[in-house]
C-alpha positions as a LaTeX table, in Angstrom:
\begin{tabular}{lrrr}
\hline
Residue & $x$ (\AA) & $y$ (\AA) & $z$ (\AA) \\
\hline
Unk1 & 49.69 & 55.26 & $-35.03$ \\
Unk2 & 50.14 & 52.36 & $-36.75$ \\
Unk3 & 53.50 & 49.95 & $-36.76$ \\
Unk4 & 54.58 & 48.25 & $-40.28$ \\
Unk5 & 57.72 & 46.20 & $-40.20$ \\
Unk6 & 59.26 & 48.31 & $-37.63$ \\
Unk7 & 58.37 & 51.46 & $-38.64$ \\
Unk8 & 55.66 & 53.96 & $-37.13$ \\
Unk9 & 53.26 & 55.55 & $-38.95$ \\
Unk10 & 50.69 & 57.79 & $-38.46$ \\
Unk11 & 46.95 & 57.64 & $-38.10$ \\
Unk12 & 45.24 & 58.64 & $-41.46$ \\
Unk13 & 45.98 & 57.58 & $-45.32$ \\
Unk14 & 49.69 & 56.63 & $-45.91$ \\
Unk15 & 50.35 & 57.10 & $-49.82$ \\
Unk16 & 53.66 & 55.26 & $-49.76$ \\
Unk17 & 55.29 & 53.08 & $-47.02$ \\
Unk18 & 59.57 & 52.78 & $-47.40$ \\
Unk19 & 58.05 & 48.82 & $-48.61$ \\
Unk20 & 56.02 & 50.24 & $-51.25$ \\
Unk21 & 53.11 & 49.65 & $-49.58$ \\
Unk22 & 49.79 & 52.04 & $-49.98$ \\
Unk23 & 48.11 & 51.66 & $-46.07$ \\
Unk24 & 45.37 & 52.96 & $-44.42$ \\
Unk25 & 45.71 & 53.64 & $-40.02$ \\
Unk26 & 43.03 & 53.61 & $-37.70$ \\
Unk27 & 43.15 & 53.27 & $-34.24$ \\
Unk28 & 41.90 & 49.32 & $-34.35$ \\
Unk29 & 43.88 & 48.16 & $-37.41$ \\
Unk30 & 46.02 & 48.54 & $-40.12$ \\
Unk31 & 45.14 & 47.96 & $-43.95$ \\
Unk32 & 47.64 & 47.73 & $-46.53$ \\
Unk33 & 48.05 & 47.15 & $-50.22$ \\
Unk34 & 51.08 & 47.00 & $-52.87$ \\
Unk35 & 51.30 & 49.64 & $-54.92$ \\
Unk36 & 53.11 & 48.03 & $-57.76$ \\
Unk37 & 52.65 & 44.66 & $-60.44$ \\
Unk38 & 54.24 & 42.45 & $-60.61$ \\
Unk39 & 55.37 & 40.98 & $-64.19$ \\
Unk40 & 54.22 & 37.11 & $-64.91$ \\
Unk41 & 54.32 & 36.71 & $-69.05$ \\
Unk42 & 57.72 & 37.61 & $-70.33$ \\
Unk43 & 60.80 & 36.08 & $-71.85$ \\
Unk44 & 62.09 & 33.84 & $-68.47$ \\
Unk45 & 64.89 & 32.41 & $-70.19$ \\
Unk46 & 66.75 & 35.64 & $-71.31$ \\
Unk47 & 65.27 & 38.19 & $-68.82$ \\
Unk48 & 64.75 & 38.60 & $-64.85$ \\
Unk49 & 62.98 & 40.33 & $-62.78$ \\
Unk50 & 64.34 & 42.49 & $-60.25$ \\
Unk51 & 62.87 & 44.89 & $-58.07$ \\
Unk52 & 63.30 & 48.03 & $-57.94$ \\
Unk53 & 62.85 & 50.36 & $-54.83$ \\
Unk54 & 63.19 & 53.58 & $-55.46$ \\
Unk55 & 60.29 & 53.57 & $-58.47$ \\
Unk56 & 58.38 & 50.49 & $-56.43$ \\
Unk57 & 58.03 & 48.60 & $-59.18$ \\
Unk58 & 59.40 & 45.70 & $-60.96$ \\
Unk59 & 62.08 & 45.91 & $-63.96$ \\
Unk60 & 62.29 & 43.48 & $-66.01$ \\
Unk61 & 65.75 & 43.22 & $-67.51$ \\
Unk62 & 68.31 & 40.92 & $-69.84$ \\
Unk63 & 70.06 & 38.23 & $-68.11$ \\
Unk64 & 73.46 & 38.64 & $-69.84$ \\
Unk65 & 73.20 & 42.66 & $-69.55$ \\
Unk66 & 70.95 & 44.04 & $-67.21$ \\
Unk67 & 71.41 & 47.71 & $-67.79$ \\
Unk68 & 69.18 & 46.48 & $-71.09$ \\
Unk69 & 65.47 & 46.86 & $-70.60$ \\
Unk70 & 63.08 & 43.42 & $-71.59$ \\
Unk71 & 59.29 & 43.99 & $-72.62$ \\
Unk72 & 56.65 & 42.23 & $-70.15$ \\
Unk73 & 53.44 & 41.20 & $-71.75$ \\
Unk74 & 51.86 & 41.16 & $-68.66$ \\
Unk75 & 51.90 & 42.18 & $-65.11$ \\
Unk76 & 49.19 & 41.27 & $-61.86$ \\
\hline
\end{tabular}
């Protein structure tokens, strides 16, 4: 297997790491890319961005009330 921060995993396709991670195990190495975007054009003086594990992906919320959704133009 294959060791990511820590963790084992084994040979083959992994779909989702617990670091939201999409990797690929073989016996000489270990490939891995994100599996979410990450927001760049939105409103950065009334929102933030905070991460969010369980969906792997980033919210982008209101500074002064953050159970309030913000819109993000655009993500990479």
């Amino acid at each position: 297997g294959c060791v990511l921060n820590g963790k084992l995993y084994p040979l083959g396709q992994i779909e989702r790491t617990e670091d939201c991670y999409r990797c690929s195990c073989s016996q000489t190495a270990m490939h891995c890319c994100s599996i979410y975007s990450t927001p760049v054009v939105y409103d950065k003086e009334n929102c933030k961005v905070v991460f969010n594990k369980k969906s792997c992906d980033y919210d982008v919320v209101q500074r002064k009330d953050p159970s309030k959704e913000c819109h993000a133009v655009a993500r990479v």
